[in-house]
Short mmCIF file of N, CA, C and O in Angstrom, two decimals:
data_model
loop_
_atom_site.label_atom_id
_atom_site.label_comp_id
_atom_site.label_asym_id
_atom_site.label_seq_id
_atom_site.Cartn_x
_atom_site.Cartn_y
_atom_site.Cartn_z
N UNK A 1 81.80 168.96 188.83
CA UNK A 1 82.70 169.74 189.65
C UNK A 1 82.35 171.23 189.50
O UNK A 1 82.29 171.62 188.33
N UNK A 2 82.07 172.24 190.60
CA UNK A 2 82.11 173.50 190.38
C UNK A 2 83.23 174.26 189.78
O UNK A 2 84.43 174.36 190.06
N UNK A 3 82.55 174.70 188.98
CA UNK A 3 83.12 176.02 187.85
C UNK A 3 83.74 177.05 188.35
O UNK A 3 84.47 177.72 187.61
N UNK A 4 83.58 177.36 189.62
CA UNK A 4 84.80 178.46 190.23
C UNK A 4 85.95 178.00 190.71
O UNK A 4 86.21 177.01 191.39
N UNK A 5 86.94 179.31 190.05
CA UNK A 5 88.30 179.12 190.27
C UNK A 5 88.88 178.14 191.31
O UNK A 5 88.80 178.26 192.54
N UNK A 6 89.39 177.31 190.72
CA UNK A 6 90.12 176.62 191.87
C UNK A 6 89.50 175.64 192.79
O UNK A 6 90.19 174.92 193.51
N UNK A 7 88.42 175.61 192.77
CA UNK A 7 87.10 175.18 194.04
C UNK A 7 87.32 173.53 192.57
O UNK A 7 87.42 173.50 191.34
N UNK A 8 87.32 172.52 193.63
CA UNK A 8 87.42 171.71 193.48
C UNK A 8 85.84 170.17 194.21
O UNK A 8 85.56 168.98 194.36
N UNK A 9 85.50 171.35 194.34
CA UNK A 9 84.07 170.73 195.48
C UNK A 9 83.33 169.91 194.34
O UNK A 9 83.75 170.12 193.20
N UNK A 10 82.19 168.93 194.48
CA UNK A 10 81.13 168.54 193.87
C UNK A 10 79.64 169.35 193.63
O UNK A 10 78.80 169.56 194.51
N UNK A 11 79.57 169.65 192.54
CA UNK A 11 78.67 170.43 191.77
C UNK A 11 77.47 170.35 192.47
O UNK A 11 77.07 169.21 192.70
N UNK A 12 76.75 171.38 192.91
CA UNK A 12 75.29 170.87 193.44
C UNK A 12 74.06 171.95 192.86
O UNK A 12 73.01 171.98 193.50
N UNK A 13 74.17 172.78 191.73
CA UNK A 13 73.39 173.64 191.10
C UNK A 13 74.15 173.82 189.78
O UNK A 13 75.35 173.68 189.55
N UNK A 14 72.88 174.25 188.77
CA UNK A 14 73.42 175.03 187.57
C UNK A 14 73.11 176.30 187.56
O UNK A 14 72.01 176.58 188.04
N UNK A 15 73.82 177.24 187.11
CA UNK A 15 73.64 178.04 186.81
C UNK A 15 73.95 178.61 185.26
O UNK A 15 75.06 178.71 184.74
N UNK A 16 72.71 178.95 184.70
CA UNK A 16 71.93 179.06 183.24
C UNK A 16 72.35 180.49 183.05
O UNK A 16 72.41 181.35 183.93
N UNK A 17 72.67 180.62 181.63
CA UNK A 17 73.16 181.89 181.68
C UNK A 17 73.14 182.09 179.78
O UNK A 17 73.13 181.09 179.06
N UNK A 18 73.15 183.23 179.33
CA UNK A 18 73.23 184.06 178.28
C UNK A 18 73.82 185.18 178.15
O UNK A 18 73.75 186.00 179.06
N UNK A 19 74.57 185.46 176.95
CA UNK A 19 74.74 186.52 176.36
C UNK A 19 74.16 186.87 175.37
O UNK A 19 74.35 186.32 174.29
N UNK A 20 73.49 187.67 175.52
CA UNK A 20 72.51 188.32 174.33
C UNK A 20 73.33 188.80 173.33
O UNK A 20 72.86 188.80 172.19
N UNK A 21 74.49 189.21 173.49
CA UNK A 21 75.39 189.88 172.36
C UNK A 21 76.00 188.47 171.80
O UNK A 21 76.79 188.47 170.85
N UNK A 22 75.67 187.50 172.31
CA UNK A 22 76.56 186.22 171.39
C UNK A 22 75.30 185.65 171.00
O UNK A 22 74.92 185.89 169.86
N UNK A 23 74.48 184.85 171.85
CA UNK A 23 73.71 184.04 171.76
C UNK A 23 72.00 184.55 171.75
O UNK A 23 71.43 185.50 172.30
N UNK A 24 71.41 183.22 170.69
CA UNK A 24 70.09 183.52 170.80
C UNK A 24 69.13 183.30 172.10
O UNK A 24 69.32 182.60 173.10
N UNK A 25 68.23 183.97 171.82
CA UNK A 25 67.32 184.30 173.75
C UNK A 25 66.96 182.54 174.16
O UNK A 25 66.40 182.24 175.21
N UNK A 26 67.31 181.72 173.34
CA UNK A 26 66.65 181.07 173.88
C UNK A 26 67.94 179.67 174.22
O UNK A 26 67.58 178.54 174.54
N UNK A 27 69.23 180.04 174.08
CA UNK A 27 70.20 179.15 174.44
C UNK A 27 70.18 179.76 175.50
O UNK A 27 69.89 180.90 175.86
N UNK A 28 70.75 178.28 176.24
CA UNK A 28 71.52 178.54 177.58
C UNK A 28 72.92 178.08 177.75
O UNK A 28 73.14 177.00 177.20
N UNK A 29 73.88 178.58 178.33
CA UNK A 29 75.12 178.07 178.75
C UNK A 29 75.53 177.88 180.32
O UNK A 29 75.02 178.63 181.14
N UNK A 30 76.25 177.09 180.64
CA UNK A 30 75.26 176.36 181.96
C UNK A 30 77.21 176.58 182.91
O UNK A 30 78.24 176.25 182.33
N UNK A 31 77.20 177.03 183.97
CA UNK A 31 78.45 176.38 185.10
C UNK A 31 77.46 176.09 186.00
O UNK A 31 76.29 176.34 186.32
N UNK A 32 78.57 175.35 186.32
CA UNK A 32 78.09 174.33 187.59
C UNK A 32 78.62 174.73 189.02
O UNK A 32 79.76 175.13 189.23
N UNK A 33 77.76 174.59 189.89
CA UNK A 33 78.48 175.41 191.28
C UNK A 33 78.22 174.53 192.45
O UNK A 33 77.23 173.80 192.52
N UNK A 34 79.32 174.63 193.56
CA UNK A 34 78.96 173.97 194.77
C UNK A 34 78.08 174.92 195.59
O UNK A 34 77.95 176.07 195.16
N UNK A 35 77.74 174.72 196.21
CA UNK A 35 76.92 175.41 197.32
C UNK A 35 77.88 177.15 198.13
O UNK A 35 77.64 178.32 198.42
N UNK A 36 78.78 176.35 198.13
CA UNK A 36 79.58 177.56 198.56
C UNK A 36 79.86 178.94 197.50
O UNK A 36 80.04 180.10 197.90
N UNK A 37 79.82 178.39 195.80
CA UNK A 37 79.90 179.36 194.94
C UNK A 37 78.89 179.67 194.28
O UNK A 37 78.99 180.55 193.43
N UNK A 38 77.65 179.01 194.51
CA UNK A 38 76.57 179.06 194.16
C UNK A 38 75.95 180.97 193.81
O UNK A 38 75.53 181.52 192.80
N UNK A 39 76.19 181.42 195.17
CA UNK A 39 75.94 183.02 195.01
C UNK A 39 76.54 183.90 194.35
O UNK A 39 76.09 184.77 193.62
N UNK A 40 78.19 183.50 194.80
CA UNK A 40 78.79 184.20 193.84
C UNK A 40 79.12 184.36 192.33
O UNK A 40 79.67 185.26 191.70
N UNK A 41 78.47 182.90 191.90
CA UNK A 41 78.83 183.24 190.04
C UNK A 41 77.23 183.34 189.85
O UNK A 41 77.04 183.36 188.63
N UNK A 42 76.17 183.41 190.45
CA UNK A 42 75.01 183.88 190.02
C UNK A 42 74.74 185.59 189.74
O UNK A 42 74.12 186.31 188.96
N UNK A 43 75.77 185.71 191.08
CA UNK A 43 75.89 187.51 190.76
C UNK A 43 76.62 187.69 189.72
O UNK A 43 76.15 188.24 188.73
N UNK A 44 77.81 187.27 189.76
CA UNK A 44 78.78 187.76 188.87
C UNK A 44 77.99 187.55 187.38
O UNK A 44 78.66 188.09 186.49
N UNK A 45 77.01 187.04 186.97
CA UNK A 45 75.97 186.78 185.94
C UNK A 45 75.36 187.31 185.69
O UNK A 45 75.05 187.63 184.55
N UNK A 46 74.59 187.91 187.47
CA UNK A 46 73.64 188.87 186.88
C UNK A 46 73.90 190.46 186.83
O UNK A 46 73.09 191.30 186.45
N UNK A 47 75.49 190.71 187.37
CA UNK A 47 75.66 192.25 187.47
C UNK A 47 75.83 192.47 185.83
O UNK A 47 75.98 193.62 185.43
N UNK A 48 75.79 191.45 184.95
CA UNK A 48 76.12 191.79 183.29
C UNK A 48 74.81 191.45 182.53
O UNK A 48 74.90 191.37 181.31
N UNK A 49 73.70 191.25 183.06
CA UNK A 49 72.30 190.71 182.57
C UNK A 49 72.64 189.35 181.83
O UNK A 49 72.16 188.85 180.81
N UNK A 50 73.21 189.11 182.34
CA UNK A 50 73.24 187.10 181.42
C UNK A 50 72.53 186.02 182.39
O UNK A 50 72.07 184.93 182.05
N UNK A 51 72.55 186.50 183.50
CA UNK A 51 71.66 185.55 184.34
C UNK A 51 69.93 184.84 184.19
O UNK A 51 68.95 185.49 184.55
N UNK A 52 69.86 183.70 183.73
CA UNK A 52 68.70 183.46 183.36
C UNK A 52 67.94 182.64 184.35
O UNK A 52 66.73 182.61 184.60
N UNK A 53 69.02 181.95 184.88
CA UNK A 53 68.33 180.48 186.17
C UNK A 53 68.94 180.07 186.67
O UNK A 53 69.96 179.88 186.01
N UNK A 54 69.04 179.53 188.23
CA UNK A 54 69.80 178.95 189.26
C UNK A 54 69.07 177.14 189.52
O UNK A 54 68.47 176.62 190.46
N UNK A 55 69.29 176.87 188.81
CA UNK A 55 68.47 175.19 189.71
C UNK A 55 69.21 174.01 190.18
O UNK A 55 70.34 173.93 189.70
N UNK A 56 68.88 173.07 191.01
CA UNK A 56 69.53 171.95 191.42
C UNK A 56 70.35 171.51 190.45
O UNK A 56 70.24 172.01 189.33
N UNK A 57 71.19 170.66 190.65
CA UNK A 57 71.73 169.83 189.40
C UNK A 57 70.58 168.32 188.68
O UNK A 57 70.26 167.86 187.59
N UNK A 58 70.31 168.07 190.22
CA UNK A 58 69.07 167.15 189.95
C UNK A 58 68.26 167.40 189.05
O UNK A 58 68.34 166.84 187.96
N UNK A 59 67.21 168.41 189.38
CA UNK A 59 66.36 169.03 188.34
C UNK A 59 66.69 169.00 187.37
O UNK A 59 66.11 168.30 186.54
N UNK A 60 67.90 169.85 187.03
CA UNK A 60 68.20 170.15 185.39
C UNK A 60 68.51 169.00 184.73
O UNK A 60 68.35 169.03 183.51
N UNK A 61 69.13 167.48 185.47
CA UNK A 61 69.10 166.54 184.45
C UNK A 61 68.03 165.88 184.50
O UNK A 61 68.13 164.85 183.83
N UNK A 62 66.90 166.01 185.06
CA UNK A 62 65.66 165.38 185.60
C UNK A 62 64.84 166.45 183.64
O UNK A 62 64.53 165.81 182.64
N UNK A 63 64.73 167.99 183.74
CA UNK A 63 64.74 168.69 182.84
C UNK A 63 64.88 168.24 181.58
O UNK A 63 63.99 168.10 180.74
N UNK A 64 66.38 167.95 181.45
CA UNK A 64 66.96 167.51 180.21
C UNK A 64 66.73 165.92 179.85
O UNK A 64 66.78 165.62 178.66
N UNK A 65 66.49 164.91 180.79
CA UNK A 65 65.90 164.02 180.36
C UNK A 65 64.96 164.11 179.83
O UNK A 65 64.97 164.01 178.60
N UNK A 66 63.49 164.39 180.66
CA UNK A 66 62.21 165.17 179.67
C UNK A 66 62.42 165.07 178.17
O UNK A 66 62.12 164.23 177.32
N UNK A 67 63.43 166.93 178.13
CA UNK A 67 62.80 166.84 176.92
C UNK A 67 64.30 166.05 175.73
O UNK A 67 64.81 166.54 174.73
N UNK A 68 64.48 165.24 176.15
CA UNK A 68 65.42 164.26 175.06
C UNK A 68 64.16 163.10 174.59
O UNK A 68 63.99 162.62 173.47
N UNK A 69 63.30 162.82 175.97
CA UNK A 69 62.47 161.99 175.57
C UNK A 69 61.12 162.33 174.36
O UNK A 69 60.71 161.74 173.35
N UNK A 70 60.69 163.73 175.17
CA UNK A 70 59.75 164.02 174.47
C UNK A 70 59.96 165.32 173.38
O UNK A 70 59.03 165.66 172.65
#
């Protein structure tokens, strides 16, 4: 389900994200967005430099399978 307020839609991207003041460079912390909020929490990410990656939802569990396997 997308991560913006209220939006109740089915998830169709992640959006990858960091805080350098919390977290190390190489975690990610992930919301999930419909298509419709897709832009807007990517900005709202990157006007604070935490924005690291926008990808399908597909991909990223296609991704995370990978490397669980290998």
């Amino acid at each position: 389900m997308c991560s913006a307020k209220g939006c109740r839609a089915a998830a169709v991207w992640v959006v990858a994200w960091n805080n350098p003041k919390v977290h190390t460079p190489e975690r990610r912390k992930t919301w999930l967005a419909c298509d419709e909020h897709r832009e807007h929490l990517s900005s709202f990410l990157d006007m604070r430099g935490f924005l690291k990656d926008v990808v399908r939802l597909t991909e990223w569990q296609e991704q995370e399978g990978r490397q669980e396997k290998g």
